[in-house]
PDB file of N, CA, C and O in Angstrom:
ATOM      1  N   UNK A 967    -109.539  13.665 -26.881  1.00  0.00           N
ATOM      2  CA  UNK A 967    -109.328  14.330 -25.625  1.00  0.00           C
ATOM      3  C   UNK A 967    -108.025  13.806 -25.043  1.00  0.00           C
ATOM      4  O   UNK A 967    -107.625  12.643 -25.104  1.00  0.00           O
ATOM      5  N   UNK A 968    -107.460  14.784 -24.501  1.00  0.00           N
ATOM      6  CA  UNK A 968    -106.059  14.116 -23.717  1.00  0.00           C
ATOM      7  C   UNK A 968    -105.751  15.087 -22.311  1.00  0.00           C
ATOM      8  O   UNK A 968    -106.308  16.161 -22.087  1.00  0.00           O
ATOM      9  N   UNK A 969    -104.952  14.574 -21.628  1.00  0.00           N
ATOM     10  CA  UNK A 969    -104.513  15.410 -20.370  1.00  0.00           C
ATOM     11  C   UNK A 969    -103.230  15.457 -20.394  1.00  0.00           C
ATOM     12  O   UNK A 969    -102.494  14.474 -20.466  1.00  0.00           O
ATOM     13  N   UNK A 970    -102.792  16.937 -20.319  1.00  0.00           N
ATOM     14  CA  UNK A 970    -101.500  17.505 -20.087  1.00  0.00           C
ATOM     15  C   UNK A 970    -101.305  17.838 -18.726  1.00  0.00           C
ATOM     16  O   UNK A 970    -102.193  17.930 -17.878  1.00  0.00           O
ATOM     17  N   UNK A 971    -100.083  18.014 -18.565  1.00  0.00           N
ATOM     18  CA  UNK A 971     -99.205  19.154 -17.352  1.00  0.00           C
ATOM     19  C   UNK A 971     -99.154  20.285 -17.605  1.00  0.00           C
ATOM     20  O   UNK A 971     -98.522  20.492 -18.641  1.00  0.00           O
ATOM     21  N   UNK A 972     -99.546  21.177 -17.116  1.00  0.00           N
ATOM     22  CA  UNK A 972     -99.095  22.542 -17.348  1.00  0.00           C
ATOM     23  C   UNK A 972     -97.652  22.948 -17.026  1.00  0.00           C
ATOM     24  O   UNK A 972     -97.239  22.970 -15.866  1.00  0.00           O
ATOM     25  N   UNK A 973     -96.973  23.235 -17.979  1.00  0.00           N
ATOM     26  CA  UNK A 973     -95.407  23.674 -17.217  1.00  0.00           C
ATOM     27  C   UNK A 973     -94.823  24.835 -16.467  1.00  0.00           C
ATOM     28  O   UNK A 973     -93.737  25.257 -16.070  1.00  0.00           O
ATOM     29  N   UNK A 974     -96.244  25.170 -16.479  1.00  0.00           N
ATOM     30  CA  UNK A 974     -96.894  26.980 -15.828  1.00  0.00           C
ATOM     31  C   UNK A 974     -96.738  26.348 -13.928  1.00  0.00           C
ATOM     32  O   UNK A 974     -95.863  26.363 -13.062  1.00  0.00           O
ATOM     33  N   UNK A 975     -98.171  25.852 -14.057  1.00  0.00           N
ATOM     34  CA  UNK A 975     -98.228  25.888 -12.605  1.00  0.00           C
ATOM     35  C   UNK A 975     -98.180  24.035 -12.333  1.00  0.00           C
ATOM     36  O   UNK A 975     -98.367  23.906 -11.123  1.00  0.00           O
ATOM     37  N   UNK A 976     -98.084  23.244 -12.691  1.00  0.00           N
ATOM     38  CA  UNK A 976     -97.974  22.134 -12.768  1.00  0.00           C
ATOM     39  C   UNK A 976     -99.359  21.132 -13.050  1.00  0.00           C
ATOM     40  O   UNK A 976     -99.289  19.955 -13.404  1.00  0.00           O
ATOM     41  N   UNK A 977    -100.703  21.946 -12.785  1.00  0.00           N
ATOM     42  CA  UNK A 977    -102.019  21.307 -12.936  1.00  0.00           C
ATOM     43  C   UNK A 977    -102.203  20.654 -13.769  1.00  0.00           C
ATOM     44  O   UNK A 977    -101.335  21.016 -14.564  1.00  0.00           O
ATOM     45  N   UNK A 978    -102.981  19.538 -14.431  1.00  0.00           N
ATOM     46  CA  UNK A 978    -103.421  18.430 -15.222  1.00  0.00           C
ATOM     47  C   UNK A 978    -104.437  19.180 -16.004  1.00  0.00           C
ATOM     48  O   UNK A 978    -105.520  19.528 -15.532  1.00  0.00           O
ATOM     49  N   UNK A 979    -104.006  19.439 -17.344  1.00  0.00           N
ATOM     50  CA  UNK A 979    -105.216  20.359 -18.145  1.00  0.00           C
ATOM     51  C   UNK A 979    -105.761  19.180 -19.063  1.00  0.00           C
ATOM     52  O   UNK A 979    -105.091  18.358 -19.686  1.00  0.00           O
ATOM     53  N   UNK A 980    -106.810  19.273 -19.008  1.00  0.00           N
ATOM     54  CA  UNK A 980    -107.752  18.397 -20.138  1.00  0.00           C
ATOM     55  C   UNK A 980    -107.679  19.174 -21.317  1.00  0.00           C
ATOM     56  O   UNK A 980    -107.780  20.394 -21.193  1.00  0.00           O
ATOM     57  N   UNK A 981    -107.530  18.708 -22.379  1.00  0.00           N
ATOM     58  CA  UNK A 981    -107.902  19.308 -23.839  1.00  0.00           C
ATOM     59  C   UNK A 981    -108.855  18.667 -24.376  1.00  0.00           C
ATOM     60  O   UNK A 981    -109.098  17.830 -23.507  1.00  0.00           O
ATOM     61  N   UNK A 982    -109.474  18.505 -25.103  1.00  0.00           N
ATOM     62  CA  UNK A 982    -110.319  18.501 -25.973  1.00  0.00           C
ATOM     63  C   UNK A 982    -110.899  19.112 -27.615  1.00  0.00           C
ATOM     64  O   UNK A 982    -110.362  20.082 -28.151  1.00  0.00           O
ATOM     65  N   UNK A 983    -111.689  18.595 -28.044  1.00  0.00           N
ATOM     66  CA  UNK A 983    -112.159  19.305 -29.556  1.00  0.00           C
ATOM     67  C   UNK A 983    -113.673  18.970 -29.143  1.00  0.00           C
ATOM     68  O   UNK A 983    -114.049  18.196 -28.263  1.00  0.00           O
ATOM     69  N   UNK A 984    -114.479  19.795 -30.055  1.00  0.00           N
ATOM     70  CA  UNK A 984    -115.977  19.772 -30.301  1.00  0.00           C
ATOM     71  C   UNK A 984    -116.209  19.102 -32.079  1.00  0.00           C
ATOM     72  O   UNK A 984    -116.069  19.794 -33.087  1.00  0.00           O
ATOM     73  N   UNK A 985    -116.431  18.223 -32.071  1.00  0.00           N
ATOM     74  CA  UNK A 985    -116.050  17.760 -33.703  1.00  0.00           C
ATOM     75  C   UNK A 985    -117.329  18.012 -34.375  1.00  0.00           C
ATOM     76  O   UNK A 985    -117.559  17.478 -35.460  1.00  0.00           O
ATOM     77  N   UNK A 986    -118.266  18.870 -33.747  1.00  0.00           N
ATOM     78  CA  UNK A 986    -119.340  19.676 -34.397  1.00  0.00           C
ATOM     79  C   UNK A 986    -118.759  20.420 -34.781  1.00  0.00           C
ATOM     80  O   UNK A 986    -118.851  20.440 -36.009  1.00  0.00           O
ATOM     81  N   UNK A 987    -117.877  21.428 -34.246  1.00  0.00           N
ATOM     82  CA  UNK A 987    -117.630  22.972 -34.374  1.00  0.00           C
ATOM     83  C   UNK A 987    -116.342  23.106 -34.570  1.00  0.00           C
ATOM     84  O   UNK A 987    -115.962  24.144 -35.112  1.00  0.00           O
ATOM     85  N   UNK A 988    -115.283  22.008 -34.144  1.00  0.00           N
ATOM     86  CA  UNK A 988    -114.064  22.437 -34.486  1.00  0.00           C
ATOM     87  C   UNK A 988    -113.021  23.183 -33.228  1.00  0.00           C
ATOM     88  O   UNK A 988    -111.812  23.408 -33.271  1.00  0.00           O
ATOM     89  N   UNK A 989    -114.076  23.461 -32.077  1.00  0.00           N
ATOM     90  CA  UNK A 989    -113.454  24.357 -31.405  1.00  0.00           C
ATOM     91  C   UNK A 989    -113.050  23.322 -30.335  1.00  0.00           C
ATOM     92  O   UNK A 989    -113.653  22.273 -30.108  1.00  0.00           O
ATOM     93  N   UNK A 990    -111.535  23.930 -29.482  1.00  0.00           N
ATOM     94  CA  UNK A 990    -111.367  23.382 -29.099  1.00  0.00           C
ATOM     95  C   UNK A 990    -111.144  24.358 -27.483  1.00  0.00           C
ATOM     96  O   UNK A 990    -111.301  25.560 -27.268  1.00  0.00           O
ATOM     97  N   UNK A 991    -110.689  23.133 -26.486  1.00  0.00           N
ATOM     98  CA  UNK A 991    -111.013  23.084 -25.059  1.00  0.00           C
ATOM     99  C   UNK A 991    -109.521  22.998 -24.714  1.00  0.00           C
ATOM    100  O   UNK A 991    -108.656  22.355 -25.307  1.00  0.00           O
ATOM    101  N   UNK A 992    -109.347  24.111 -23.172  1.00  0.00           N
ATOM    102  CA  UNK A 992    -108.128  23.595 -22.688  1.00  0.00           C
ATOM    103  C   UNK A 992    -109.197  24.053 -20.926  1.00  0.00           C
ATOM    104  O   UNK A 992    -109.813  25.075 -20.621  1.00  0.00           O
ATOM    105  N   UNK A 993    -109.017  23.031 -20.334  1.00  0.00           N
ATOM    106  CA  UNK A 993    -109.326  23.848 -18.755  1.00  0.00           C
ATOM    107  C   UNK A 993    -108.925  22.829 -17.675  1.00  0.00           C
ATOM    108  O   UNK A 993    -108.645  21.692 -18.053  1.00  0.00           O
ATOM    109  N   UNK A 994    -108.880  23.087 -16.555  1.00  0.00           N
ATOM    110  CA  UNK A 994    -108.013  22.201 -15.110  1.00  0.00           C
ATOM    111  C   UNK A 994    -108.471  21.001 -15.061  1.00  0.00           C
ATOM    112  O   UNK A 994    -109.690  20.974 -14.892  1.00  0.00           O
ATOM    113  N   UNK A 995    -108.093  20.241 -15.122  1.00  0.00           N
ATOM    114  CA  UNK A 995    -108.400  18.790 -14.844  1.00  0.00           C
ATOM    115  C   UNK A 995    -109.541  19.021 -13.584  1.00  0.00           C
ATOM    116  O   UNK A 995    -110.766  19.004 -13.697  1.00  0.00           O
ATOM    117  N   UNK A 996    -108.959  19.179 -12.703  1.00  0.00           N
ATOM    118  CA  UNK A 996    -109.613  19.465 -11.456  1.00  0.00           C
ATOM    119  C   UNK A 996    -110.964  19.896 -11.224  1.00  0.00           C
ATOM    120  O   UNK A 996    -111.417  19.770 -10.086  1.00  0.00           O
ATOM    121  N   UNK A 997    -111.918  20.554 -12.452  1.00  0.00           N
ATOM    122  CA  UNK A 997    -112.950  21.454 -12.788  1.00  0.00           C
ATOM    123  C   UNK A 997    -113.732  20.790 -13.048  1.00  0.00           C
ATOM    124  O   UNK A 997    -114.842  21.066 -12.595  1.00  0.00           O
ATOM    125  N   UNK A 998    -113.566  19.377 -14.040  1.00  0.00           N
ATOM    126  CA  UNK A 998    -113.770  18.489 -14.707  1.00  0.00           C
ATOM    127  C   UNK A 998    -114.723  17.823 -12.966  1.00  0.00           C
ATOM    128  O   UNK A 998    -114.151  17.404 -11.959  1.00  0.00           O
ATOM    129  N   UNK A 999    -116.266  17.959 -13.189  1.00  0.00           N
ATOM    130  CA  UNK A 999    -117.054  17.198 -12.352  1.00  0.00           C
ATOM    131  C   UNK A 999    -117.731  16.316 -12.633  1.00  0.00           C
ATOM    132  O   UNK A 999    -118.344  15.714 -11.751  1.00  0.00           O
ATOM    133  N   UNK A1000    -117.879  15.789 -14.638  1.00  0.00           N
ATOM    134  CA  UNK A1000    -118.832  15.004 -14.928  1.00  0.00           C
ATOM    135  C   UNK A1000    -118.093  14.767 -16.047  1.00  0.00           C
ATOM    136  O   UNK A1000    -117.249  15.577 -16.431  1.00  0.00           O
ATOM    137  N   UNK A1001    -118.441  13.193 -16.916  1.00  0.00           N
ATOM    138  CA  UNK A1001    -118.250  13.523 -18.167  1.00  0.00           C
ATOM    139  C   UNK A1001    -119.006  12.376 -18.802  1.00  0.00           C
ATOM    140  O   UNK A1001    -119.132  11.345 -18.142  1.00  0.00           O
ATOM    141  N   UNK A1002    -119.641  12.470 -20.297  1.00  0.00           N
ATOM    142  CA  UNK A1002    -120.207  11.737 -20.667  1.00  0.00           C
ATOM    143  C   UNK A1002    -119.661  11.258 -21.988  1.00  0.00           C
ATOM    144  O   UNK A1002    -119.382  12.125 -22.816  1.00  0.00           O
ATOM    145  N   UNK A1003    -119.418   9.628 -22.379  1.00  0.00           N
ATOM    146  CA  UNK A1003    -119.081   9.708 -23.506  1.00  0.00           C
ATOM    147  C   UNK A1003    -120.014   9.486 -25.041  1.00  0.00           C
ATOM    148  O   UNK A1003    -120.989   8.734 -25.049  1.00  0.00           O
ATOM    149  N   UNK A1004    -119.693  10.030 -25.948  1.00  0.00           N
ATOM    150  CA  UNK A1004    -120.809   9.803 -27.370  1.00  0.00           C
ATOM    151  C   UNK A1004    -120.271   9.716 -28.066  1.00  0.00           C
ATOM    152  O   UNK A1004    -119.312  10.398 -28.425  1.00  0.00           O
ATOM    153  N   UNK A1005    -120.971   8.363 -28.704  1.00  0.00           N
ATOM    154  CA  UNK A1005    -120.395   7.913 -30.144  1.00  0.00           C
ATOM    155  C   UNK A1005    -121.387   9.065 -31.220  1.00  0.00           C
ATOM    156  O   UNK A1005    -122.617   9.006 -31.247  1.00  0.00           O
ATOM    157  N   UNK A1006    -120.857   9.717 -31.757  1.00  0.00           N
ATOM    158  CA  UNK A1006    -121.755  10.350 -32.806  1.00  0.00           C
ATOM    159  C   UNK A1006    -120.962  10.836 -33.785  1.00  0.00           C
ATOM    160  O   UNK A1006    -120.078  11.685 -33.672  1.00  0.00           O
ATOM    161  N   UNK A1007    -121.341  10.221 -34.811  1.00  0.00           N
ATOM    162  CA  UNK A1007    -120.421  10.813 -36.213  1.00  0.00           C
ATOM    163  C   UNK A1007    -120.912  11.941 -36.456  1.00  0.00           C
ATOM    164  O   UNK A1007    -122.125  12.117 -36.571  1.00  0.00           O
ATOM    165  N   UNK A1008    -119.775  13.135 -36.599  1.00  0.00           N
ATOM    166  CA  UNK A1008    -120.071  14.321 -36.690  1.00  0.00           C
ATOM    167  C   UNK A1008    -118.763  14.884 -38.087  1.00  0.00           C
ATOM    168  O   UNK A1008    -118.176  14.022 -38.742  1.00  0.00           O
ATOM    169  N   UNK A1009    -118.613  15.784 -38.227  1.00  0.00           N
ATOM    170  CA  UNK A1009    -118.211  16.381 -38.920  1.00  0.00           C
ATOM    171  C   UNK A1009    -116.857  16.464 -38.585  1.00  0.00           C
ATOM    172  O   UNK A1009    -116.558  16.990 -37.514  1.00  0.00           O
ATOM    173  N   UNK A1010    -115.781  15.924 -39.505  1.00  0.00           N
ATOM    174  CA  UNK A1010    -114.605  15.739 -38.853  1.00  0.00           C
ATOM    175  C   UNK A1010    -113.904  17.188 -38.961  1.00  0.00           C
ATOM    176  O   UNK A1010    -114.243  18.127 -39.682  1.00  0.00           O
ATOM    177  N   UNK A1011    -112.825  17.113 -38.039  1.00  0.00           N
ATOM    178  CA  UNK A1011    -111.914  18.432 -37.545  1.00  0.00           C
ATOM    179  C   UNK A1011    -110.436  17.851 -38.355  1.00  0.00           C
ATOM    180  O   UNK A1011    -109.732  16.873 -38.105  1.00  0.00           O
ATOM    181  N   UNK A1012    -110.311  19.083 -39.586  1.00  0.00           N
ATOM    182  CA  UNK A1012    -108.973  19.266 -39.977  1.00  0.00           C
ATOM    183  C   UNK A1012    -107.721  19.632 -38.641  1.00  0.00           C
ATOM    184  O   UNK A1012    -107.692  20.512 -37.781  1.00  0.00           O
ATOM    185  N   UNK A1013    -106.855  18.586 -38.950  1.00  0.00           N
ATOM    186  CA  UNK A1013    -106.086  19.153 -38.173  1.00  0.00           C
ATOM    187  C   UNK A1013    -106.121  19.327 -36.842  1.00  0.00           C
ATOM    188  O   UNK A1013    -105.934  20.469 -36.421  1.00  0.00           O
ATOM    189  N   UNK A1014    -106.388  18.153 -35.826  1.00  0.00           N
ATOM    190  CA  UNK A1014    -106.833  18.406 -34.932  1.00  0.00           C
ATOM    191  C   UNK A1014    -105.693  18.576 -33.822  1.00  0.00           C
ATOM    192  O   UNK A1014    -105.914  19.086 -32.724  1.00  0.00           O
ATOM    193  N   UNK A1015    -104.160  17.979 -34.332  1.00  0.00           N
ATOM    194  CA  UNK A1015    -103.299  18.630 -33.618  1.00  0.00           C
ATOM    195  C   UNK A1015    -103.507  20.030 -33.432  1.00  0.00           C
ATOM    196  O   UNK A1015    -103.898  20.573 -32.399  1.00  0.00           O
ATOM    197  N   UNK A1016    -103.198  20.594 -34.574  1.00  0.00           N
ATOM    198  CA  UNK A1016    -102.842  21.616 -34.531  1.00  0.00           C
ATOM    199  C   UNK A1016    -104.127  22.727 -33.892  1.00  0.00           C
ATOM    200  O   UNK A1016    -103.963  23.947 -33.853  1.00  0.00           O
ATOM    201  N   UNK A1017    -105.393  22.029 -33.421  1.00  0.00           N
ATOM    202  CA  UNK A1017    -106.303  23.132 -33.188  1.00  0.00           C
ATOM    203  C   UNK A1017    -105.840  22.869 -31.384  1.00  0.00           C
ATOM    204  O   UNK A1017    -106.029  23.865 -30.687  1.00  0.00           O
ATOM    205  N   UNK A1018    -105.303  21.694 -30.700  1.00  0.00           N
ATOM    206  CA  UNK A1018    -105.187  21.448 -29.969  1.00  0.00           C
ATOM    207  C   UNK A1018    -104.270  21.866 -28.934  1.00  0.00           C
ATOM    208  O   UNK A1018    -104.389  21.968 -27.713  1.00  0.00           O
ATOM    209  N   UNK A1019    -103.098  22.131 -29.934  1.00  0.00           N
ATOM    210  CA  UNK A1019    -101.760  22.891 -29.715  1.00  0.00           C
ATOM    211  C   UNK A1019    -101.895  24.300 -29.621  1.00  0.00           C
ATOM    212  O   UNK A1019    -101.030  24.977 -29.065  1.00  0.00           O
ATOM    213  N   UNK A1020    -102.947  24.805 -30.138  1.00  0.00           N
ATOM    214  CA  UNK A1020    -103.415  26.500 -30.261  1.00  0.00           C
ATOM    215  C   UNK A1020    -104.006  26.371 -28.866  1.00  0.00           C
ATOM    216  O   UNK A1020    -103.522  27.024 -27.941  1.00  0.00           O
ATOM    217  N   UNK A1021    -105.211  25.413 -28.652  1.00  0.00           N
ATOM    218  CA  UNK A1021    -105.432  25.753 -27.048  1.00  0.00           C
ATOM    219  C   UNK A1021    -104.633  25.423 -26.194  1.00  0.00           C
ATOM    220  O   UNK A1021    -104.515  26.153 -25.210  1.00  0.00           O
ATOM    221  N   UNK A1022    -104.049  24.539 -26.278  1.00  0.00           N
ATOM    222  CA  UNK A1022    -102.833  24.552 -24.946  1.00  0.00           C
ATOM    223  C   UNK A1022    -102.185  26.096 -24.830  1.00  0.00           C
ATOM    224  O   UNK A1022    -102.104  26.885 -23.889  1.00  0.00           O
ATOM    225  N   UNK A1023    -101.963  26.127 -25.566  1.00  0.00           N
ATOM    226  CA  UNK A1023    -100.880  27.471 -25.781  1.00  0.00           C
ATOM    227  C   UNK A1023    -101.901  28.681 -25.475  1.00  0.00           C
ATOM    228  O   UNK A1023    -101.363  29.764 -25.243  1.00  0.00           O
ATOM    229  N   UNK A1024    -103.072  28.637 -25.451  1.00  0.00           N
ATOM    230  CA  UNK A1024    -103.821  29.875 -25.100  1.00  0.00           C
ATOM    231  C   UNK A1024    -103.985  29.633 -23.833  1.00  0.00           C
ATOM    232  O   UNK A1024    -104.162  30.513 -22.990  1.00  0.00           O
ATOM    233  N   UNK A1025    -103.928  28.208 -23.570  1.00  0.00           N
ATOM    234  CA  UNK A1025    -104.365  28.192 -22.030  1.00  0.00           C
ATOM    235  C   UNK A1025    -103.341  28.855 -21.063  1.00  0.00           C
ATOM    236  O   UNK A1025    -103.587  29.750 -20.254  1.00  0.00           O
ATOM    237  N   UNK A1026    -101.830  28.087 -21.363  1.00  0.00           N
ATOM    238  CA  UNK A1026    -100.564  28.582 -21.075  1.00  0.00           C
ATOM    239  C   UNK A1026    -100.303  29.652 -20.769  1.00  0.00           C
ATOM    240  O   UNK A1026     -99.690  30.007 -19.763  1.00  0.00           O
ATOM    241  N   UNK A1027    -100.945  30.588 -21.993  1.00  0.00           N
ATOM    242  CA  UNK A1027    -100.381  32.129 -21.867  1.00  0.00           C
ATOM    243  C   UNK A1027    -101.970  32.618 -20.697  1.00  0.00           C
ATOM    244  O   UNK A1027    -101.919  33.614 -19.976  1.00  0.00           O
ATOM    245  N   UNK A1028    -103.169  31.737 -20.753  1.00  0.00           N
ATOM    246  CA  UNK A1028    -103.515  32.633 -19.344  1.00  0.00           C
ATOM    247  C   UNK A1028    -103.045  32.560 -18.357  1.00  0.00           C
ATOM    248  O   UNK A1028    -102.779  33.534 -17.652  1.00  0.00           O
ATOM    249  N   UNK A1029    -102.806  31.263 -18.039  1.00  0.00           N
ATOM    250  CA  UNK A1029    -101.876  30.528 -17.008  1.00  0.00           C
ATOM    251  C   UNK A1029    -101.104  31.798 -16.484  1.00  0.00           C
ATOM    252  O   UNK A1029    -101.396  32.474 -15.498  1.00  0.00           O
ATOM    253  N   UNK A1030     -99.832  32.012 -17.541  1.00  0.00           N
ATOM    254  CA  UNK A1030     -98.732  32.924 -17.039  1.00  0.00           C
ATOM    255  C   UNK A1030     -99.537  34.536 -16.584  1.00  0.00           C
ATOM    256  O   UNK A1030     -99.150  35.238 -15.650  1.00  0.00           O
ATOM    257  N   UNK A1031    -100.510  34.808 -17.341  1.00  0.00           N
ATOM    258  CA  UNK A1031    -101.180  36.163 -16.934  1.00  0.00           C
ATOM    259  C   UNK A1031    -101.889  36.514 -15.494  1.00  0.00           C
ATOM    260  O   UNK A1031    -101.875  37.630 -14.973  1.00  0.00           O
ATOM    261  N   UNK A1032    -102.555  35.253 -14.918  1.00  0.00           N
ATOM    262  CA  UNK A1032    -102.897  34.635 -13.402  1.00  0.00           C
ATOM    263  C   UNK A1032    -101.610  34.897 -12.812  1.00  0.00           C
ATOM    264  O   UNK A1032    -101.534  35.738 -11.916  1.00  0.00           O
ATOM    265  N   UNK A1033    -100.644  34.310 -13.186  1.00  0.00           N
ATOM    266  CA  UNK A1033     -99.316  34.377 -12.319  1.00  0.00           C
ATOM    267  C   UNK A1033     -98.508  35.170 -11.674  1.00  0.00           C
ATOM    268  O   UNK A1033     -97.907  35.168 -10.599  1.00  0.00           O
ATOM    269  N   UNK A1034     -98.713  36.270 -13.141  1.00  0.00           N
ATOM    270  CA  UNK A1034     -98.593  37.857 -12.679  1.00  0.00           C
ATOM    271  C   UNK A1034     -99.100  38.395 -11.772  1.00  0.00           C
ATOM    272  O   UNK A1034     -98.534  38.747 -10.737  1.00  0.00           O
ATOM    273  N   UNK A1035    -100.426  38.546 -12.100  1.00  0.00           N
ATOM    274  CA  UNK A1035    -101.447  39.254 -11.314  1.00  0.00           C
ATOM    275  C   UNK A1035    -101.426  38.989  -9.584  1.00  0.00           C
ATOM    276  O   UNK A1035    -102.252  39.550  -8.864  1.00  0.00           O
TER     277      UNK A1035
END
């Protein structure tokens, strides 16, 4: 898990992975009301830059679509 800047609107986005599933998380820092941590060996994630860098970048482009609107 890590926290970015958005270079959109400036907010603190949390990222994340699900290392069950692979899928990954981009949403406002700010949203973030709880969190719990677990050690649990799970199924590791190929590539977890790169699944990480796909959600930033999806987050980004909603970011800019909000902006519009």
């Amino acid at each position: 898990m890590t926290i970015l800047v958005s270079p959109v609107s400036g907010r603190n986005v949390l990222l994340g992975i699900e290392v069950e599933t692979g899928n990954a998380h981009a949403i406002p820092f700010q949203l973030v009301t709880n969190a719990v941590v677990q050690n649990k060996d799970g199924i590791s994630v190929k590539s977890k830059l790169k699944i990480l860098k796909k959600a930033f970048s999806e987050y980004i482009k909603a970011e800019k679509n909000l902006q519009k609107n």
